[in-house]
């Protein structure tokens, strides 16, 4: 169950990042609510995961999911670079997260 909490925490971190991008562009109440609710849900789920999983592993996986998710959203929806090196290093992050899962 802790890993599910951690994956959801990472997903909500991506929601918060999407909200941050909207705040930069729109600066309306809806954008701020997306940031606030995304990060509240993310931190709450991260704290639940950390009750069982080691803090270092939890934090590394949480930031990895957020980094990969935020980068993919940027590539797919905001026209950011799809350079092969970015995709390569996203793969490295994914491999590291899988490695942490296998050793925890």
CSV table of N, CA and C in Angstrom, one decimal:
chain,number,residue,atom,x,y,z
A,1,UNK,N,0.8,-1.2,0.0
A,1,UNK,CA,0.0,0.0,0.0
A,1,UNK,C,0.9,1.3,0.0
A,2,UNK,N,2.0,1.2,0.7
A,2,UNK,CA,2.9,2.4,0.7
A,2,UNK,C,3.4,2.8,-0.6
A,3,UNK,N,3.7,1.8,-1.5
A,3,UNK,CA,4.1,2.2,-2.8
A,3,UNK,C,3.0,2.8,-3.6
A,4,UNK,N,1.8,2.4,-3.4
A,4,UNK,CA,0.7,3.0,-4.1
A,4,UNK,C,0.5,4.4,-3.7
A,5,UNK,N,0.6,4.7,-2.3
A,5,UNK,CA,0.6,6.1,-1.8
A,5,UNK,C,1.7,6.9,-2.5
A,6,UNK,N,2.9,6.3,-2.6
A,6,UNK,CA,4.0,7.0,-3.2
A,6,UNK,C,3.8,7.4,-4.6
A,7,UNK,N,3.3,6.4,-5.4
A,7,UNK,CA,3.0,6.7,-6.8
A,7,UNK,C,1.9,7.8,-7.0
A,8,UNK,N,0.9,7.7,-6.1
A,8,UNK,CA,-0.1,8.7,-6.2
A,8,UNK,C,0.4,10.1,-5.8
A,9,UNK,N,1.3,10.1,-4.8
A,9,UNK,CA,1.9,11.3,-4.3
A,9,UNK,C,2.7,12.0,-5.5
A,10,UNK,N,3.4,11.1,-6.2
A,10,UNK,CA,4.2,11.6,-7.4
A,10,UNK,C,3.2,12.2,-8.5
A,11,UNK,N,2.1,11.5,-8.7
A,11,UNK,CA,1.1,11.9,-9.7
A,11,UNK,C,0.5,13.3,-9.3
A,12,UNK,N,0.2,13.4,-8.0
A,12,UNK,CA,-0.3,14.7,-7.5
A,12,UNK,C,0.7,15.8,-7.6
A,13,UNK,N,2.0,15.5,-7.4
A,13,UNK,CA,3.1,16.5,-7.6
A,13,UNK,C,3.0,17.0,-9.0
A,14,UNK,N,2.8,16.1,-10.0
A,14,UNK,CA,2.7,16.6,-11.4
A,14,UNK,C,1.5,17.5,-11.5
A,15,UNK,N,0.4,17.2,-10.9
A,15,UNK,CA,-0.8,18.1,-10.9
A,15,UNK,C,-0.4,19.5,-10.4
A,16,UNK,N,0.4,19.5,-9.3
A,16,UNK,CA,0.8,20.8,-8.7
A,16,UNK,C,1.7,21.5,-9.7
A,17,UNK,N,2.6,20.8,-10.4
A,17,UNK,CA,3.5,21.5,-11.4
A,17,UNK,C,2.7,22.0,-12.5
A,18,UNK,N,1.7,21.3,-13.0
A,18,UNK,CA,0.8,21.8,-14.0
A,18,UNK,C,0.1,23.1,-13.6
A,19,UNK,N,-0.3,23.1,-12.3
A,19,UNK,CA,-1.0,24.3,-11.7
A,19,UNK,C,0.0,25.4,-11.7
A,20,UNK,N,1.3,25.1,-11.4
A,20,UNK,CA,2.3,26.2,-11.3
A,20,UNK,C,2.5,26.8,-12.7
A,21,UNK,N,2.5,26.0,-13.7
A,21,UNK,CA,2.6,26.4,-15.1
A,21,UNK,C,1.4,27.3,-15.5
A,22,UNK,N,0.2,26.9,-15.0
A,22,UNK,CA,-1.0,27.7,-15.3
A,22,UNK,C,-1.0,29.1,-14.6
A,23,UNK,N,-0.4,29.0,-13.3
A,23,UNK,CA,-0.3,30.3,-12.6
A,23,UNK,C,0.6,31.3,-13.3
A,24,UNK,N,1.7,30.8,-13.9
A,24,UNK,CA,2.6,31.7,-14.6
A,24,UNK,C,1.8,32.3,-15.8
A,25,UNK,N,1.0,31.6,-16.4
A,25,UNK,CA,0.3,32.1,-17.6
A,25,UNK,C,-1.0,32.8,-17.3
A,26,UNK,N,-1.8,32.3,-16.4
A,26,UNK,CA,-3.1,32.9,-16.2
A,26,UNK,C,-3.3,33.7,-14.9
A,27,UNK,N,-2.7,33.3,-13.8
A,27,UNK,CA,-2.8,34.0,-12.5
A,27,UNK,C,-4.3,34.1,-12.1
A,28,UNK,N,-5.1,33.1,-12.3
A,28,UNK,CA,-6.4,33.1,-11.8
A,28,UNK,C,-6.6,32.2,-10.6
A,29,UNK,N,-7.8,32.3,-10.0
A,29,UNK,CA,-8.0,31.5,-8.8
A,29,UNK,C,-8.0,30.0,-9.0
A,30,UNK,N,-8.5,29.5,-10.2
A,30,UNK,CA,-8.5,28.1,-10.6
A,30,UNK,C,-7.0,27.6,-10.6
A,31,UNK,N,-6.1,28.4,-11.2
A,31,UNK,CA,-4.7,27.9,-11.3
A,31,UNK,C,-4.1,27.8,-9.9
A,32,UNK,N,-4.4,28.7,-9.0
A,32,UNK,CA,-3.8,28.7,-7.6
A,32,UNK,C,-4.4,27.5,-6.9
A,33,UNK,N,-5.7,27.2,-7.1
A,33,UNK,CA,-6.4,26.0,-6.5
A,33,UNK,C,-5.7,24.7,-6.9
A,34,UNK,N,-5.4,24.6,-8.2
A,34,UNK,CA,-4.8,23.4,-8.7
A,34,UNK,C,-3.4,23.2,-8.1
A,35,UNK,N,-2.6,24.3,-7.9
A,35,UNK,CA,-1.3,24.2,-7.3
A,35,UNK,C,-1.5,23.8,-5.8
A,36,UNK,N,-2.4,24.4,-5.1
A,36,UNK,CA,-2.6,24.2,-3.7
A,36,UNK,C,-3.1,22.7,-3.5
A,37,UNK,N,-4.2,22.3,-4.2
A,37,UNK,CA,-4.7,21.0,-3.9
A,37,UNK,C,-3.7,19.9,-4.4
A,38,UNK,N,-3.1,20.2,-5.5
A,38,UNK,CA,-2.1,19.2,-6.0
A,38,UNK,C,-1.0,18.9,-5.0
A,39,UNK,N,-0.4,20.0,-4.4
A,39,UNK,CA,0.7,19.8,-3.5
A,39,UNK,C,0.2,19.3,-2.1
A,40,UNK,N,-1.0,19.7,-1.7
A,40,UNK,CA,-1.6,19.2,-0.4
A,40,UNK,C,-1.8,17.7,-0.5
A,41,UNK,N,-2.4,17.2,-1.6
A,41,UNK,CA,-2.6,15.8,-1.8
A,41,UNK,C,-1.3,15.1,-1.9
A,42,UNK,N,-0.3,15.7,-2.6
A,42,UNK,CA,1.0,15.0,-2.8
A,42,UNK,C,1.7,14.9,-1.5
A,43,UNK,N,1.8,15.9,-0.7
A,43,UNK,CA,2.5,15.8,0.6
A,43,UNK,C,1.8,14.9,1.5
A,44,UNK,N,0.5,14.9,1.5
A,44,UNK,CA,-0.3,14.0,2.4
A,44,UNK,C,0.0,12.6,2.1
A,45,UNK,N,0.0,12.2,0.8
A,45,UNK,CA,0.2,10.8,0.4
A,45,UNK,C,1.7,10.5,0.6
A,46,UNK,N,2.6,11.4,0.4
A,46,UNK,CA,4.0,11.2,0.7
A,46,UNK,C,4.2,10.8,2.2
A,47,UNK,N,3.6,11.6,3.0
A,47,UNK,CA,3.7,11.3,4.5
A,47,UNK,C,3.2,9.9,4.8
A,48,UNK,N,2.1,9.5,4.2
A,48,UNK,CA,1.6,8.2,4.4
A,48,UNK,C,2.6,7.1,4.0
A,49,UNK,N,3.2,7.3,2.8
A,49,UNK,CA,4.1,6.3,2.3
A,49,UNK,C,5.4,6.3,3.2
A,50,UNK,N,5.8,7.4,3.8
A,50,UNK,CA,7.0,7.4,4.6
A,50,UNK,C,6.8,6.8,6.0
A,51,UNK,N,5.5,6.4,6.3
A,51,UNK,CA,5.3,5.7,7.5
A,51,UNK,C,5.9,4.2,7.4
A,52,UNK,N,5.9,3.7,6.2
A,52,UNK,CA,6.4,2.4,6.0
A,52,UNK,C,7.7,2.3,5.3
A,53,UNK,N,7.9,3.2,4.2
A,53,UNK,CA,9.1,3.1,3.4
A,53,UNK,C,10.2,4.1,4.0
A,54,UNK,N,11.4,3.8,3.7
A,54,UNK,CA,12.5,4.7,4.2
A,54,UNK,C,12.4,6.1,3.6
A,55,UNK,N,12.7,7.1,4.4
A,55,UNK,CA,12.6,8.5,3.9
A,55,UNK,C,13.4,8.7,2.7
A,56,UNK,N,14.6,8.2,2.6
A,56,UNK,CA,15.4,8.5,1.4
A,56,UNK,C,14.8,7.9,0.2
A,57,UNK,N,14.4,6.7,0.3
A,57,UNK,CA,13.8,6.0,-0.9
A,57,UNK,C,12.5,6.8,-1.3
A,58,UNK,N,11.7,7.1,-0.3
A,58,UNK,CA,10.4,7.8,-0.6
A,58,UNK,C,10.6,9.1,-1.3
A,59,UNK,N,11.6,9.9,-0.8
A,59,UNK,CA,11.8,11.2,-1.3
A,59,UNK,C,12.4,11.1,-2.7
A,60,UNK,N,13.3,10.1,-2.9
A,60,UNK,CA,13.9,10.0,-4.3
A,60,UNK,C,12.9,9.5,-5.3
A,61,UNK,N,12.0,8.6,-4.9
A,61,UNK,CA,11.0,8.1,-5.9
A,61,UNK,C,10.0,9.2,-6.1
A,62,UNK,N,9.6,9.9,-5.1
A,62,UNK,CA,8.6,11.0,-5.2
A,62,UNK,C,9.1,12.1,-6.2
A,63,UNK,N,10.4,12.5,-6.0
A,63,UNK,CA,10.9,13.6,-6.8
A,63,UNK,C,11.2,13.0,-8.3
A,64,UNK,N,11.5,11.7,-8.4
A,64,UNK,CA,11.7,11.1,-9.7
A,64,UNK,C,10.4,11.1,-10.5
A,65,UNK,N,9.3,10.7,-9.8
A,65,UNK,CA,8.0,10.7,-10.5
A,65,UNK,C,7.7,12.1,-10.9
A,66,UNK,N,7.9,13.1,-10.0
A,66,UNK,CA,7.5,14.4,-10.3
A,66,UNK,C,8.4,15.0,-11.5
A,67,UNK,N,9.6,14.7,-11.5
A,67,UNK,CA,10.5,15.1,-12.5
A,67,UNK,C,10.2,14.6,-13.9
A,68,UNK,N,10.0,13.2,-13.9
A,68,UNK,CA,9.6,12.6,-15.2
A,68,UNK,C,8.2,13.1,-15.6
A,69,UNK,N,7.3,13.1,-14.7
A,69,UNK,CA,5.9,13.5,-15.1
A,69,UNK,C,5.9,14.9,-15.6
A,70,UNK,N,6.6,15.8,-14.8
A,70,UNK,CA,6.6,17.2,-15.3
A,70,UNK,C,7.2,17.4,-16.6
A,71,UNK,N,8.3,16.7,-16.8
A,71,UNK,CA,9.0,16.8,-18.1
A,71,UNK,C,8.1,16.2,-19.3
A,72,UNK,N,7.5,15.1,-19.0
A,72,UNK,CA,6.6,14.5,-20.1
A,72,UNK,C,5.4,15.4,-20.4
A,73,UNK,N,4.8,16.0,-19.3
A,73,UNK,CA,3.7,16.9,-19.6
A,73,UNK,C,4.2,18.1,-20.4
A,74,UNK,N,5.4,18.6,-20.0
A,74,UNK,CA,6.0,19.7,-20.8
A,74,UNK,C,6.2,19.4,-22.3
A,75,UNK,N,6.7,18.2,-22.5
A,75,UNK,CA,6.9,17.7,-23.9
A,75,UNK,C,5.6,17.5,-24.6
A,76,UNK,N,4.6,16.9,-24.0
A,76,UNK,CA,3.4,16.5,-24.7
A,76,UNK,C,2.4,17.7,-24.8
A,77,UNK,N,2.3,18.6,-23.8
A,77,UNK,CA,1.3,19.6,-23.9
A,77,UNK,C,1.8,21.0,-24.0
A,78,UNK,N,3.0,21.3,-23.7
A,78,UNK,CA,3.5,22.7,-23.7
A,78,UNK,C,4.6,22.9,-24.8
A,79,UNK,N,4.9,21.9,-25.6
A,79,UNK,CA,5.8,22.1,-26.7
A,79,UNK,C,7.2,22.2,-26.3
A,80,UNK,N,7.6,21.7,-25.2
A,80,UNK,CA,9.0,21.7,-24.8
A,80,UNK,C,9.8,20.7,-25.6
A,81,UNK,N,11.1,20.9,-25.6
A,81,UNK,CA,12.0,20.1,-26.5
A,81,UNK,C,11.8,18.6,-26.2
A,82,UNK,N,11.9,17.8,-27.3
A,82,UNK,CA,11.8,16.3,-27.2
A,82,UNK,C,13.1,15.7,-27.6
A,83,UNK,N,14.2,16.4,-27.3
A,83,UNK,CA,15.5,16.0,-27.6
A,83,UNK,C,15.8,14.6,-27.1
A,84,UNK,N,16.5,13.8,-27.8
A,84,UNK,CA,16.8,12.4,-27.4
A,84,UNK,C,17.5,12.3,-26.1
A,85,UNK,N,18.3,13.3,-25.8
A,85,UNK,CA,19.1,13.3,-24.5
A,85,UNK,C,18.1,13.5,-23.4
A,86,UNK,N,17.1,14.3,-23.5
A,86,UNK,CA,16.1,14.4,-22.4
A,86,UNK,C,15.4,13.1,-22.2
A,87,UNK,N,15.0,12.5,-23.3
A,87,UNK,CA,14.3,11.2,-23.2
A,87,UNK,C,15.3,10.1,-22.6
A,88,UNK,N,16.5,10.2,-22.9
A,88,UNK,CA,17.5,9.2,-22.4
A,88,UNK,C,17.6,9.4,-20.9
A,89,UNK,N,17.7,10.6,-20.4
A,89,UNK,CA,17.9,10.9,-19.0
A,89,UNK,C,16.6,10.6,-18.2
A,90,UNK,N,15.4,10.8,-18.9
A,90,UNK,CA,14.1,10.4,-18.2
A,90,UNK,C,14.2,8.9,-18.0
A,91,UNK,N,14.7,8.1,-19.0
A,91,UNK,CA,14.8,6.7,-18.9
A,91,UNK,C,15.7,6.3,-17.7
A,92,UNK,N,16.8,7.1,-17.5
A,92,UNK,CA,17.7,6.8,-16.4
A,92,UNK,C,17.0,7.0,-15.1
A,93,UNK,N,16.2,8.1,-15.0
A,93,UNK,CA,15.4,8.3,-13.7
A,93,UNK,C,14.4,7.2,-13.5
A,94,UNK,N,13.7,6.7,-14.5
A,94,UNK,CA,12.8,5.6,-14.4
A,94,UNK,C,13.5,4.4,-14.0
A,95,UNK,N,14.7,4.1,-14.6
A,95,UNK,CA,15.5,2.9,-14.2
A,95,UNK,C,15.9,3.0,-12.7
A,96,UNK,N,16.3,4.2,-12.2
A,96,UNK,CA,16.7,4.4,-10.8
A,96,UNK,C,15.5,4.2,-9.9
A,97,UNK,N,14.3,4.6,-10.3
A,97,UNK,CA,13.1,4.4,-9.4
A,97,UNK,C,12.8,2.9,-9.4
A,98,UNK,N,12.9,2.2,-10.5
A,98,UNK,CA,12.7,0.8,-10.5
A,98,UNK,C,13.7,0.1,-9.6
A,99,UNK,N,15.0,0.5,-9.7
A,99,UNK,CA,16.0,-0.1,-8.9
A,99,UNK,C,15.8,0.1,-7.4
A,100,UNK,N,15.3,1.3,-7.0
A,100,UNK,CA,15.0,1.6,-5.6
A,100,UNK,C,13.8,0.7,-5.2
A,101,UNK,N,12.8,0.5,-6.1
A,101,UNK,CA,11.7,-0.4,-5.7
A,101,UNK,C,12.2,-1.8,-5.5
A,102,UNK,N,13.1,-2.3,-6.3
A,102,UNK,CA,13.6,-3.6,-6.2
A,102,UNK,C,14.5,-3.9,-5.0
A,103,UNK,N,15.1,-2.8,-4.5
A,103,UNK,CA,16.0,-3.0,-3.3
A,103,UNK,C,15.3,-2.6,-2.0
A,104,UNK,N,14.1,-2.2,-2.0
A,104,UNK,CA,13.4,-1.7,-0.8
A,104,UNK,C,12.4,-2.8,-0.3
